[in-house]
């Protein structure tokens, strides 16, 4: 492999400094938002949770994972700006991610009782299903820290009836256990109505004193069958450990319950076989912070994608595939963290073909689609994971492109990506528009993970293109 990339001081230093400062301001805005979201339901709601002798969801996760490790949170910004009439539930009222527990990477789902009592909005449900998908695709155990009032009733029509709604959680519970992925439920607060099926369908079930689980609460029981019964007697912790036998373990408090989870994880005989040959990690030759000065995120600028790749891959070593053909897509192999990986990235520089034809950066042409499709197939043959880096305007349009078969060549790439069986990760750094998003494994094509820079934009088409198209349509109607 050859080294790629150039030092920051060899770029246009003045322009890079301006870009860097602008990007830093944008990043700071997101950091401020993250701090705000991590306050959960606010100080009053947190104090109320503590007054019950319970930890908050984030405190529970910090107590559960191994000391001196970090929780890899997913979907922090979910529900941001949504449900404004209900004060936009922070992080959608559920925290999901991957933590290390007794050395084992584990998916964690924790209801946040400080946000609408942990009730489920549609986006809350979507996050929970996403966590189950991560566990399924990556063969990771999953832990549910349950503390939820159930479905958010004012919006129940968005949560209950459809195929990707609440019932899918229980379907996934059954499927995960059937294929041998451990599931552990720890009920640490209310667990009501349909939500009560989740812990029962897990492999291990822990309940904390003071928590409760029932299909119908005391008020509904009285209305339905005329019985008067208190919550603890109906479905409290002791009821389900000593009478119904539903729960496996009874613990006095949150800390003891979390220790029980850790002990269960430590006694599971996990398979330690590795799917990939891992080399020793080598630092890139250039600092990652350089990339914030590479381009102005508000403008459509030319830049060399190799500068980003060089700051991402081990030792800045990259073996490019068909470097002189289909230049608007850069394909090649490298290692990241010691793991082998194939990279497909949009090249933003204007280039020329061997026949002298100019090709615009960020656009997928027939030759680049053909190259990328073959590269995807090669990586599948070699069992190498794929990383897609997006800054794409879409496929080339116009008479020459249509006559040249852009549709069939694009379809070839889409087909290769859809049928890829190796793990795929997608990173959005700039625009990700139209069919270019699909061809480079956008969300619809099931990447294992999808990440976005603060500068990322995701749409059918860019704002300028959309405005011009709509203007032309309106003018045509007026003619």
Short mmCIF file of N, CA, C and O in Angstrom, two decimals, residues 347-474:
data_model
loop_
_atom_site.label_atom_id
_atom_site.label_comp_id
_atom_site.label_asym_id
_atom_site.label_seq_id
_atom_site.Cartn_x
_atom_site.Cartn_y
_atom_site.Cartn_z
N UNK A 347 -15.26 11.57 -5.01
CA UNK A 347 -14.17 12.51 -5.24
C UNK A 347 -14.77 13.84 -5.68
O UNK A 347 -15.54 13.89 -6.63
N UNK A 348 -14.43 14.92 -4.98
CA UNK A 348 -15.04 16.22 -5.27
C UNK A 348 -14.23 17.06 -6.26
O UNK A 348 -14.69 18.13 -6.66
N UNK A 349 -13.09 16.60 -6.67
CA UNK A 349 -12.31 17.34 -7.66
C UNK A 349 -12.88 17.11 -9.06
O UNK A 349 -13.35 16.03 -9.38
N UNK A 350 -12.80 18.14 -9.90
CA UNK A 350 -13.10 17.97 -11.33
C UNK A 350 -11.97 17.16 -11.95
O UNK A 350 -10.80 17.39 -11.67
N UNK A 351 -12.34 16.18 -12.76
CA UNK A 351 -11.33 15.31 -13.37
C UNK A 351 -11.61 15.17 -14.86
O UNK A 351 -12.65 15.59 -15.37
N UNK A 352 -10.65 14.56 -15.55
CA UNK A 352 -10.82 14.28 -16.99
C UNK A 352 -10.55 12.80 -17.23
O UNK A 352 -9.67 12.20 -16.62
N UNK A 353 -11.32 12.23 -18.15
CA UNK A 353 -11.10 10.84 -18.53
C UNK A 353 -9.88 10.76 -19.44
O UNK A 353 -9.35 11.78 -19.90
N UNK A 354 -9.47 9.57 -19.77
CA UNK A 354 -8.34 9.36 -20.67
C UNK A 354 -8.62 9.94 -22.05
O UNK A 354 -7.71 10.36 -22.78
N UNK A 355 -9.92 10.03 -22.41
CA UNK A 355 -10.31 10.58 -23.70
C UNK A 355 -10.51 12.09 -23.64
O UNK A 355 -10.96 12.70 -24.62
N UNK A 356 -10.23 12.70 -22.50
CA UNK A 356 -10.30 14.15 -22.37
C UNK A 356 -11.64 14.70 -21.96
O UNK A 356 -11.82 15.92 -21.90
N UNK A 357 -12.61 13.86 -21.64
CA UNK A 357 -13.91 14.35 -21.21
C UNK A 357 -13.86 14.80 -19.76
O UNK A 357 -13.32 14.12 -18.90
N UNK A 358 -14.43 15.98 -19.50
CA UNK A 358 -14.45 16.53 -18.14
C UNK A 358 -15.57 15.88 -17.33
O UNK A 358 -16.67 15.68 -17.83
N UNK A 359 -15.27 15.53 -16.07
CA UNK A 359 -16.27 14.97 -15.17
C UNK A 359 -16.31 15.78 -13.88
O UNK A 359 -15.26 16.08 -13.30
N UNK A 360 -17.51 16.18 -13.47
CA UNK A 360 -17.69 17.02 -12.29
C UNK A 360 -17.57 16.19 -11.01
O UNK A 360 -18.08 15.07 -10.93
N UNK A 361 -16.90 16.76 -10.02
CA UNK A 361 -16.75 16.09 -8.74
C UNK A 361 -18.08 15.91 -8.04
O UNK A 361 -18.98 16.75 -8.15
N UNK A 362 -18.24 14.80 -7.33
CA UNK A 362 -19.46 14.55 -6.58
C UNK A 362 -20.59 13.97 -7.41
O UNK A 362 -21.68 13.75 -6.89
N UNK A 363 -20.34 13.71 -8.69
CA UNK A 363 -21.36 13.15 -9.59
C UNK A 363 -20.94 11.74 -9.98
O UNK A 363 -19.76 11.48 -10.24
N UNK A 364 -21.89 10.82 -10.01
CA UNK A 364 -21.60 9.45 -10.40
C UNK A 364 -21.86 9.29 -11.89
O UNK A 364 -22.98 9.51 -12.36
N UNK A 365 -20.84 8.93 -12.64
CA UNK A 365 -20.94 8.68 -14.08
C UNK A 365 -20.99 7.17 -14.33
O UNK A 365 -20.79 6.36 -13.41
N UNK A 366 -21.22 6.79 -15.58
CA UNK A 366 -21.32 5.37 -15.92
C UNK A 366 -20.05 4.62 -15.56
O UNK A 366 -20.10 3.51 -15.01
N UNK A 367 -18.89 5.22 -15.87
CA UNK A 367 -17.64 4.50 -15.59
C UNK A 367 -17.39 4.35 -14.09
O UNK A 367 -16.94 3.29 -13.62
N UNK A 368 -17.72 5.39 -13.31
CA UNK A 368 -17.50 5.28 -11.86
C UNK A 368 -18.49 4.31 -11.22
O UNK A 368 -18.15 3.57 -10.29
N UNK A 369 -19.74 4.26 -11.74
CA UNK A 369 -20.71 3.30 -11.23
C UNK A 369 -20.26 1.87 -11.52
O UNK A 369 -20.36 0.98 -10.67
N UNK A 370 -19.74 1.66 -12.74
CA UNK A 370 -19.25 0.34 -13.12
C UNK A 370 -18.08 -0.09 -12.24
O UNK A 370 -18.02 -1.22 -11.76
N UNK A 371 -17.16 0.84 -12.00
CA UNK A 371 -16.00 0.54 -11.16
C UNK A 371 -16.43 0.19 -9.74
O UNK A 371 -15.97 -0.81 -9.15
N UNK A 372 -17.31 1.01 -9.17
CA UNK A 372 -17.73 0.79 -7.78
C UNK A 372 -18.49 -0.52 -7.63
O UNK A 372 -18.33 -1.23 -6.63
N UNK A 373 -19.33 -0.87 -8.62
CA UNK A 373 -20.07 -2.12 -8.55
C UNK A 373 -19.12 -3.31 -8.51
O UNK A 373 -19.29 -4.24 -7.71
N UNK A 374 -18.11 -3.28 -9.35
CA UNK A 374 -17.14 -4.38 -9.38
C UNK A 374 -16.34 -4.42 -8.07
O UNK A 374 -16.03 -5.49 -7.55
N UNK A 375 -16.03 -3.24 -7.52
CA UNK A 375 -15.28 -3.20 -6.26
C UNK A 375 -16.10 -3.79 -5.11
O UNK A 375 -15.57 -4.52 -4.26
N UNK A 376 -17.40 -3.47 -5.07
CA UNK A 376 -18.28 -4.03 -4.04
C UNK A 376 -18.28 -5.55 -4.13
O UNK A 376 -18.17 -6.26 -3.11
N UNK A 377 -18.37 -6.07 -5.34
CA UNK A 377 -18.37 -7.53 -5.52
C UNK A 377 -17.03 -8.13 -5.10
O UNK A 377 -16.99 -9.21 -4.49
N UNK A 378 -15.94 -7.43 -5.39
CA UNK A 378 -14.62 -7.92 -4.97
C UNK A 378 -14.52 -8.00 -3.45
O UNK A 378 -13.98 -8.97 -2.89
N UNK A 379 -15.01 -6.97 -2.77
CA UNK A 379 -14.95 -6.96 -1.30
C UNK A 379 -15.79 -8.09 -0.71
O UNK A 379 -15.42 -8.68 0.31
N UNK A 380 -16.92 -8.39 -1.34
CA UNK A 380 -17.73 -9.51 -0.87
C UNK A 380 -16.99 -10.83 -1.09
O UNK A 380 -17.04 -11.72 -0.25
N UNK A 381 -16.31 -10.93 -2.23
CA UNK A 381 -15.54 -12.13 -2.51
C UNK A 381 -14.43 -12.34 -1.48
O UNK A 381 -14.14 -13.46 -1.05
N UNK A 382 -13.81 -11.21 -1.06
CA UNK A 382 -12.69 -11.26 -0.11
C UNK A 382 -13.15 -11.15 1.34
O UNK A 382 -12.32 -11.11 2.25
N UNK A 383 -14.47 -11.00 1.55
CA UNK A 383 -15.05 -10.87 2.89
C UNK A 383 -14.48 -9.67 3.65
O UNK A 383 -14.09 -9.76 4.81
N UNK A 384 -14.44 -8.53 2.97
CA UNK A 384 -13.94 -7.28 3.55
C UNK A 384 -15.13 -6.34 3.78
O UNK A 384 -15.91 -6.09 2.85
N UNK A 385 -15.31 -5.78 4.98
CA UNK A 385 -16.38 -4.80 5.21
C UNK A 385 -16.22 -3.57 4.32
O UNK A 385 -15.12 -3.29 3.82
N UNK A 386 -17.31 -2.83 4.16
CA UNK A 386 -17.31 -1.67 3.27
C UNK A 386 -17.65 -0.39 4.03
O UNK A 386 -18.54 -0.38 4.88
N UNK A 387 -16.94 0.67 3.70
CA UNK A 387 -17.23 2.01 4.21
C UNK A 387 -17.57 2.91 3.03
O UNK A 387 -16.76 3.06 2.10
N UNK A 388 -18.75 3.51 3.06
CA UNK A 388 -19.18 4.45 2.02
C UNK A 388 -19.11 5.87 2.58
O UNK A 388 -19.70 6.15 3.63
N UNK A 389 -18.41 6.75 1.88
CA UNK A 389 -18.27 8.15 2.32
C UNK A 389 -18.99 9.04 1.31
O UNK A 389 -18.61 9.12 0.14
N UNK A 390 -20.06 9.70 1.77
CA UNK A 390 -20.94 10.45 0.88
C UNK A 390 -20.61 11.94 0.82
O UNK A 390 -20.53 12.61 1.85
N UNK A 391 -20.46 12.46 -0.36
CA UNK A 391 -20.65 13.87 -0.67
C UNK A 391 -21.06 13.89 -2.14
O UNK A 391 -20.30 14.23 -3.03
N UNK A 392 -22.30 13.47 -2.39
CA UNK A 392 -22.75 13.10 -3.73
C UNK A 392 -23.95 13.94 -4.16
O UNK A 392 -24.91 14.10 -3.42
N UNK A 393 -23.87 14.46 -5.38
CA UNK A 393 -24.99 15.21 -5.95
C UNK A 393 -26.00 14.29 -6.61
O UNK A 393 -27.15 14.66 -6.82
N UNK A 394 -25.56 13.09 -7.00
CA UNK A 394 -26.43 12.14 -7.67
C UNK A 394 -25.75 11.59 -8.91
O UNK A 394 -24.54 11.76 -9.11
N UNK A 395 -26.53 10.93 -9.75
CA UNK A 395 -26.01 10.39 -11.01
C UNK A 395 -26.03 11.48 -12.08
O UNK A 395 -26.86 12.39 -12.05
N UNK A 396 -25.15 11.36 -13.07
CA UNK A 396 -25.10 12.31 -14.17
C UNK A 396 -26.38 12.24 -14.98
O UNK A 396 -26.96 11.16 -15.18
N UNK A 397 -26.85 13.40 -15.45
CA UNK A 397 -28.06 13.48 -16.26
C UNK A 397 -27.72 14.11 -17.61
O UNK A 397 -26.63 14.63 -17.81
N UNK A 398 -28.67 14.08 -18.51
CA UNK A 398 -28.48 14.68 -19.83
C UNK A 398 -28.44 13.64 -20.93
O UNK A 398 -28.39 12.43 -20.69
N UNK A 399 -28.44 14.12 -22.19
CA UNK A 399 -28.50 13.24 -23.35
C UNK A 399 -27.33 12.27 -23.39
O UNK A 399 -27.51 11.05 -23.57
N UNK A 400 -26.12 12.79 -23.22
CA UNK A 400 -24.95 11.91 -23.30
C UNK A 400 -24.98 10.82 -22.24
O UNK A 400 -24.64 9.66 -22.51
N UNK A 401 -25.41 11.21 -21.04
CA UNK A 401 -25.48 10.23 -19.96
C UNK A 401 -26.54 9.17 -20.24
O UNK A 401 -26.30 7.97 -20.05
N UNK A 402 -27.71 9.61 -20.70
CA UNK A 402 -28.79 8.66 -20.98
C UNK A 402 -28.41 7.72 -22.13
O UNK A 402 -28.62 6.51 -22.06
N UNK A 403 -27.83 8.28 -23.18
CA UNK A 403 -27.43 7.46 -24.32
C UNK A 403 -26.29 6.51 -23.93
O UNK A 403 -26.15 5.43 -24.49
N UNK A 404 -25.50 6.94 -22.98
CA UNK A 404 -24.38 6.12 -22.53
C UNK A 404 -24.78 5.02 -21.55
O UNK A 404 -23.95 4.21 -21.14
N UNK A 405 -26.06 5.00 -21.17
CA UNK A 405 -26.56 3.92 -20.30
C UNK A 405 -26.38 4.16 -18.83
O UNK A 405 -26.16 3.21 -18.06
N UNK A 406 -26.53 5.44 -18.39
CA UNK A 406 -26.33 5.72 -16.96
C UNK A 406 -27.32 4.95 -16.09
O UNK A 406 -26.97 4.51 -14.98
N UNK A 407 -28.54 4.74 -16.58
CA UNK A 407 -29.54 4.04 -15.78
C UNK A 407 -29.13 2.59 -15.52
O UNK A 407 -29.21 2.09 -14.39
N UNK A 408 -28.67 1.90 -16.57
CA UNK A 408 -28.29 0.50 -16.37
C UNK A 408 -27.01 0.38 -15.55
O UNK A 408 -26.87 -0.55 -14.75
N UNK A 409 -26.06 1.32 -15.75
CA UNK A 409 -24.83 1.25 -14.96
C UNK A 409 -25.10 1.59 -13.50
O UNK A 409 -24.51 0.99 -12.60
N UNK A 410 -25.99 2.57 -13.28
CA UNK A 410 -26.38 2.89 -11.90
C UNK A 410 -27.09 1.73 -11.25
O UNK A 410 -26.87 1.42 -10.07
N UNK A 411 -27.96 1.07 -12.02
CA UNK A 411 -28.69 -0.09 -11.48
C UNK A 411 -27.74 -1.21 -11.10
O UNK A 411 -27.97 -1.94 -10.13
N UNK A 412 -26.65 -1.34 -11.87
CA UNK A 412 -25.65 -2.37 -11.56
C UNK A 412 -25.03 -2.11 -10.18
O UNK A 412 -24.86 -3.04 -9.39
N UNK A 413 -24.72 -0.85 -9.89
CA UNK A 413 -24.15 -0.50 -8.59
C UNK A 413 -25.18 -0.71 -7.48
O UNK A 413 -24.86 -1.28 -6.42
N UNK A 414 -26.40 -0.24 -7.70
CA UNK A 414 -27.46 -0.41 -6.70
C UNK A 414 -27.68 -1.89 -6.40
O UNK A 414 -27.83 -2.30 -5.23
N UNK A 415 -27.67 -2.72 -7.43
CA UNK A 415 -27.86 -4.15 -7.25
C UNK A 415 -26.72 -4.77 -6.45
O UNK A 415 -26.94 -5.61 -5.56
N UNK A 416 -25.49 -4.35 -6.75
CA UNK A 416 -24.33 -4.89 -6.02
C UNK A 416 -24.39 -4.52 -4.54
O UNK A 416 -24.11 -5.35 -3.67
N UNK A 417 -24.76 -3.28 -4.25
CA UNK A 417 -24.83 -2.82 -2.85
C UNK A 417 -25.97 -3.54 -2.12
O UNK A 417 -25.82 -3.97 -0.97
N UNK A 418 -27.12 -3.68 -2.79
CA UNK A 418 -28.27 -4.32 -2.15
C UNK A 418 -27.97 -5.78 -1.80
O UNK A 418 -28.46 -6.29 -0.78
N UNK A 419 -27.20 -6.46 -2.63
CA UNK A 419 -26.92 -7.87 -2.42
C UNK A 419 -25.61 -8.12 -1.68
O UNK A 419 -25.20 -9.27 -1.51
N UNK A 420 -24.96 -7.06 -1.22
CA UNK A 420 -23.72 -7.20 -0.47
C UNK A 420 -24.01 -7.87 0.88
O UNK A 420 -24.96 -7.51 1.58
N UNK A 421 -23.19 -8.84 1.24
CA UNK A 421 -23.41 -9.56 2.50
C UNK A 421 -22.39 -9.21 3.58
O UNK A 421 -22.51 -9.65 4.71
N UNK A 422 -21.37 -8.42 3.23
CA UNK A 422 -20.39 -8.01 4.24
C UNK A 422 -20.94 -6.80 4.99
O UNK A 422 -21.81 -6.09 4.50
N UNK A 423 -20.46 -6.55 6.21
CA UNK A 423 -20.92 -5.37 6.95
C UNK A 423 -20.66 -4.08 6.18
O UNK A 423 -19.60 -3.91 5.58
N UNK A 424 -21.63 -3.18 6.23
CA UNK A 424 -21.51 -1.88 5.56
C UNK A 424 -21.67 -0.77 6.59
O UNK A 424 -22.55 -0.84 7.46
N UNK A 425 -20.84 0.25 6.49
CA UNK A 425 -20.95 1.45 7.33
C UNK A 425 -21.01 2.65 6.39
O UNK A 425 -20.26 2.72 5.42
N UNK A 426 -21.90 3.58 6.66
CA UNK A 426 -22.08 4.74 5.81
C UNK A 426 -21.78 6.02 6.58
O UNK A 426 -22.23 6.18 7.72
N UNK A 427 -21.01 6.91 5.96
CA UNK A 427 -20.63 8.18 6.57
C UNK A 427 -21.00 9.32 5.62
O UNK A 427 -20.54 9.36 4.48
N UNK A 428 -21.84 10.24 6.10
CA UNK A 428 -22.22 11.41 5.32
C UNK A 428 -21.37 12.59 5.77
O UNK A 428 -21.42 12.98 6.95
N UNK A 429 -20.61 13.17 4.83
CA UNK A 429 -19.78 14.32 5.20
C UNK A 429 -20.26 15.61 4.54
O UNK A 429 -19.96 16.71 5.01
N UNK A 430 -20.99 15.48 3.44
CA UNK A 430 -21.54 16.63 2.74
C UNK A 430 -22.94 16.30 2.28
O UNK A 430 -23.74 15.73 3.02
N UNK A 431 -23.23 16.60 1.01
CA UNK A 431 -24.54 16.28 0.48
C UNK A 431 -24.69 14.79 0.20
O UNK A 431 -23.73 14.09 -0.11
N UNK A 432 -25.93 14.32 0.30
CA UNK A 432 -26.26 12.93 -0.06
C UNK A 432 -27.63 12.99 -0.71
O UNK A 432 -28.65 12.90 -0.03
N UNK A 433 -27.62 13.15 -2.03
CA UNK A 433 -28.85 13.49 -2.74
C UNK A 433 -29.29 12.39 -3.70
O UNK A 433 -28.48 11.74 -4.36
N UNK A 434 -30.61 12.23 -3.79
CA UNK A 434 -31.22 11.39 -4.80
C UNK A 434 -30.73 9.95 -4.78
O UNK A 434 -30.43 9.36 -3.74
N UNK A 435 -30.66 9.40 -6.00
CA UNK A 435 -30.27 8.00 -6.15
C UNK A 435 -28.81 7.78 -5.75
O UNK A 435 -28.41 6.64 -5.48
N UNK A 436 -28.02 8.85 -5.67
CA UNK A 436 -26.65 8.72 -5.18
C UNK A 436 -26.62 8.21 -3.76
O UNK A 436 -25.74 7.43 -3.38
N UNK A 437 -27.61 8.62 -2.97
CA UNK A 437 -27.72 8.12 -1.59
C UNK A 437 -27.97 6.62 -1.58
O UNK A 437 -27.35 5.87 -0.82
N UNK A 438 -28.85 6.16 -2.45
CA UNK A 438 -29.17 4.73 -2.50
C UNK A 438 -27.96 3.92 -2.97
O UNK A 438 -27.62 2.88 -2.39
N UNK A 439 -27.32 4.39 -4.04
CA UNK A 439 -26.22 3.64 -4.63
C UNK A 439 -25.05 3.48 -3.68
O UNK A 439 -24.28 2.52 -3.78
N UNK A 440 -24.90 4.43 -2.76
CA UNK A 440 -23.79 4.38 -1.81
C UNK A 440 -24.27 3.94 -0.42
O UNK A 440 -23.79 4.40 0.60
N UNK A 441 -25.23 3.03 -0.42
CA UNK A 441 -25.72 2.39 0.81
C UNK A 441 -26.27 3.38 1.82
O UNK A 441 -25.84 3.43 2.98
N UNK A 442 -27.26 4.16 1.37
CA UNK A 442 -28.02 4.99 2.31
C UNK A 442 -28.84 4.10 3.23
O UNK A 442 -28.83 2.87 3.13
N UNK A 443 -29.60 4.70 4.12
CA UNK A 443 -30.32 3.95 5.15
C UNK A 443 -31.20 2.85 4.56
O UNK A 443 -31.33 1.76 5.15
N UNK A 444 -31.79 3.09 3.39
CA UNK A 444 -32.68 2.10 2.79
C UNK A 444 -31.95 0.81 2.42
O UNK A 444 -32.58 -0.22 2.20
N UNK A 445 -30.61 0.86 2.35
CA UNK A 445 -29.84 -0.31 1.94
C UNK A 445 -29.14 -0.99 3.12
O UNK A 445 -28.18 -1.73 2.95
N UNK A 446 -29.66 -0.73 4.31
CA UNK A 446 -29.28 -1.47 5.52
C UNK A 446 -27.79 -1.46 5.85
O UNK A 446 -27.20 -2.52 6.09
N UNK A 447 -27.16 -0.30 5.92
CA UNK A 447 -25.81 -0.30 6.50
C UNK A 447 -25.90 -0.66 7.98
O UNK A 447 -26.91 -0.36 8.63
N UNK A 448 -24.86 -1.30 8.52
CA UNK A 448 -24.89 -1.64 9.95
C UNK A 448 -25.02 -0.36 10.79
O UNK A 448 -25.75 -0.34 11.78
N UNK A 449 -24.26 0.67 10.39
CA UNK A 449 -24.32 1.96 11.08
C UNK A 449 -24.27 3.06 10.04
O UNK A 449 -23.65 2.91 8.98
N UNK A 450 -24.89 4.18 10.36
CA UNK A 450 -24.87 5.35 9.47
C UNK A 450 -24.57 6.58 10.31
O UNK A 450 -25.29 6.87 11.27
N UNK A 451 -23.50 7.27 9.97
CA UNK A 451 -23.06 8.44 10.73
C UNK A 451 -23.07 9.67 9.83
O UNK A 451 -22.96 9.55 8.60
N UNK A 452 -23.20 10.84 10.44
CA UNK A 452 -23.23 12.08 9.67
C UNK A 452 -22.41 13.16 10.36
O UNK A 452 -22.49 13.32 11.59
N UNK A 453 -21.63 13.87 9.58
CA UNK A 453 -20.96 15.07 10.10
C UNK A 453 -22.01 16.16 10.32
O UNK A 453 -23.10 16.10 9.73
N UNK A 454 -21.69 17.16 11.13
CA UNK A 454 -22.62 18.29 11.27
C UNK A 454 -22.90 18.99 9.94
O UNK A 454 -23.92 19.66 9.79
N UNK A 455 -22.01 18.82 8.97
CA UNK A 455 -22.15 19.47 7.66
C UNK A 455 -23.02 18.67 6.70
O UNK A 455 -23.27 19.11 5.58
N UNK A 456 -23.49 17.49 7.08
CA UNK A 456 -24.20 16.60 6.16
C UNK A 456 -25.59 17.14 5.82
O UNK A 456 -26.26 17.78 6.63
N UNK A 457 -26.01 16.85 4.57
CA UNK A 457 -27.35 17.20 4.10
C UNK A 457 -27.90 16.00 3.35
O UNK A 457 -27.22 15.42 2.51
N UNK A 458 -29.13 15.64 3.64
CA UNK A 458 -29.73 14.44 3.07
C UNK A 458 -31.10 14.79 2.51
O UNK A 458 -31.97 15.24 3.23
N UNK A 459 -31.27 14.62 1.18
CA UNK A 459 -32.53 15.02 0.55
C UNK A 459 -32.64 14.40 -0.84
O UNK A 459 -31.67 13.83 -1.36
N UNK A 460 -33.83 14.53 -1.45
CA UNK A 460 -34.01 14.07 -2.83
C UNK A 460 -33.10 14.85 -3.76
O UNK A 460 -32.49 14.31 -4.67
N UNK A 461 -33.01 16.16 -3.54
CA UNK A 461 -32.08 16.99 -4.30
C UNK A 461 -31.69 18.19 -3.45
O UNK A 461 -32.35 18.50 -2.46
N UNK A 462 -30.61 18.87 -3.85
CA UNK A 462 -30.15 20.04 -3.12
C UNK A 462 -31.12 21.21 -3.24
O UNK A 462 -31.97 21.24 -4.13
N UNK A 463 -30.98 22.17 -2.34
CA UNK A 463 -31.89 23.30 -2.31
C UNK A 463 -31.92 24.08 -3.61
O UNK A 463 -33.01 24.43 -4.11
N UNK A 464 -30.75 24.37 -4.20
CA UNK A 464 -30.70 25.14 -5.45
C UNK A 464 -31.40 24.39 -6.57
O UNK A 464 -32.19 24.97 -7.33
N UNK A 465 -31.11 23.10 -6.69
CA UNK A 465 -31.72 22.30 -7.76
C UNK A 465 -33.23 22.22 -7.58
O UNK A 465 -33.99 22.32 -8.55
N UNK A 466 -33.67 22.03 -6.34
CA UNK A 466 -35.11 21.94 -6.07
C UNK A 466 -35.81 23.26 -6.42
O UNK A 466 -36.88 23.26 -7.03
N UNK A 467 -35.19 24.38 -6.03
CA UNK A 467 -35.79 25.69 -6.31
C UNK A 467 -35.91 25.93 -7.82
O UNK A 467 -36.95 26.40 -8.31
N UNK A 468 -34.85 25.61 -8.57
CA UNK A 468 -34.88 25.81 -10.02
C UNK A 468 -35.90 24.91 -10.69
O UNK A 468 -36.62 25.32 -11.61
N UNK A 469 -35.99 23.65 -10.23
CA UNK A 469 -36.95 22.72 -10.80
C UNK A 469 -38.39 23.18 -10.56
O UNK A 469 -39.22 23.19 -11.48
N UNK A 470 -38.68 23.60 -9.33
CA UNK A 470 -40.02 24.06 -9.02
C UNK A 470 -40.37 25.33 -9.78
O UNK A 470 -41.52 25.52 -10.22
N UNK A 471 -39.38 26.21 -9.95
CA UNK A 471 -39.62 27.45 -10.72
C UNK A 471 -39.94 27.13 -12.17
O UNK A 471 -40.86 27.73 -12.77
N UNK A 472 -39.22 26.18 -12.75
CA UNK A 472 -39.47 25.79 -14.14
C UNK A 472 -40.87 25.17 -14.29
O UNK A 472 -41.57 25.43 -15.29
N UNK A 473 -41.29 24.35 -13.33
CA UNK A 473 -42.61 23.76 -13.38
C UNK A 473 -43.69 24.83 -13.32
O UNK A 473 -44.67 24.80 -14.06
N UNK A 474 -43.49 25.80 -12.44
CA UNK A 474 -44.49 26.87 -12.30
C UNK A 474 -44.57 27.72 -13.55
O UNK A 474 -45.66 28.08 -14.00
#
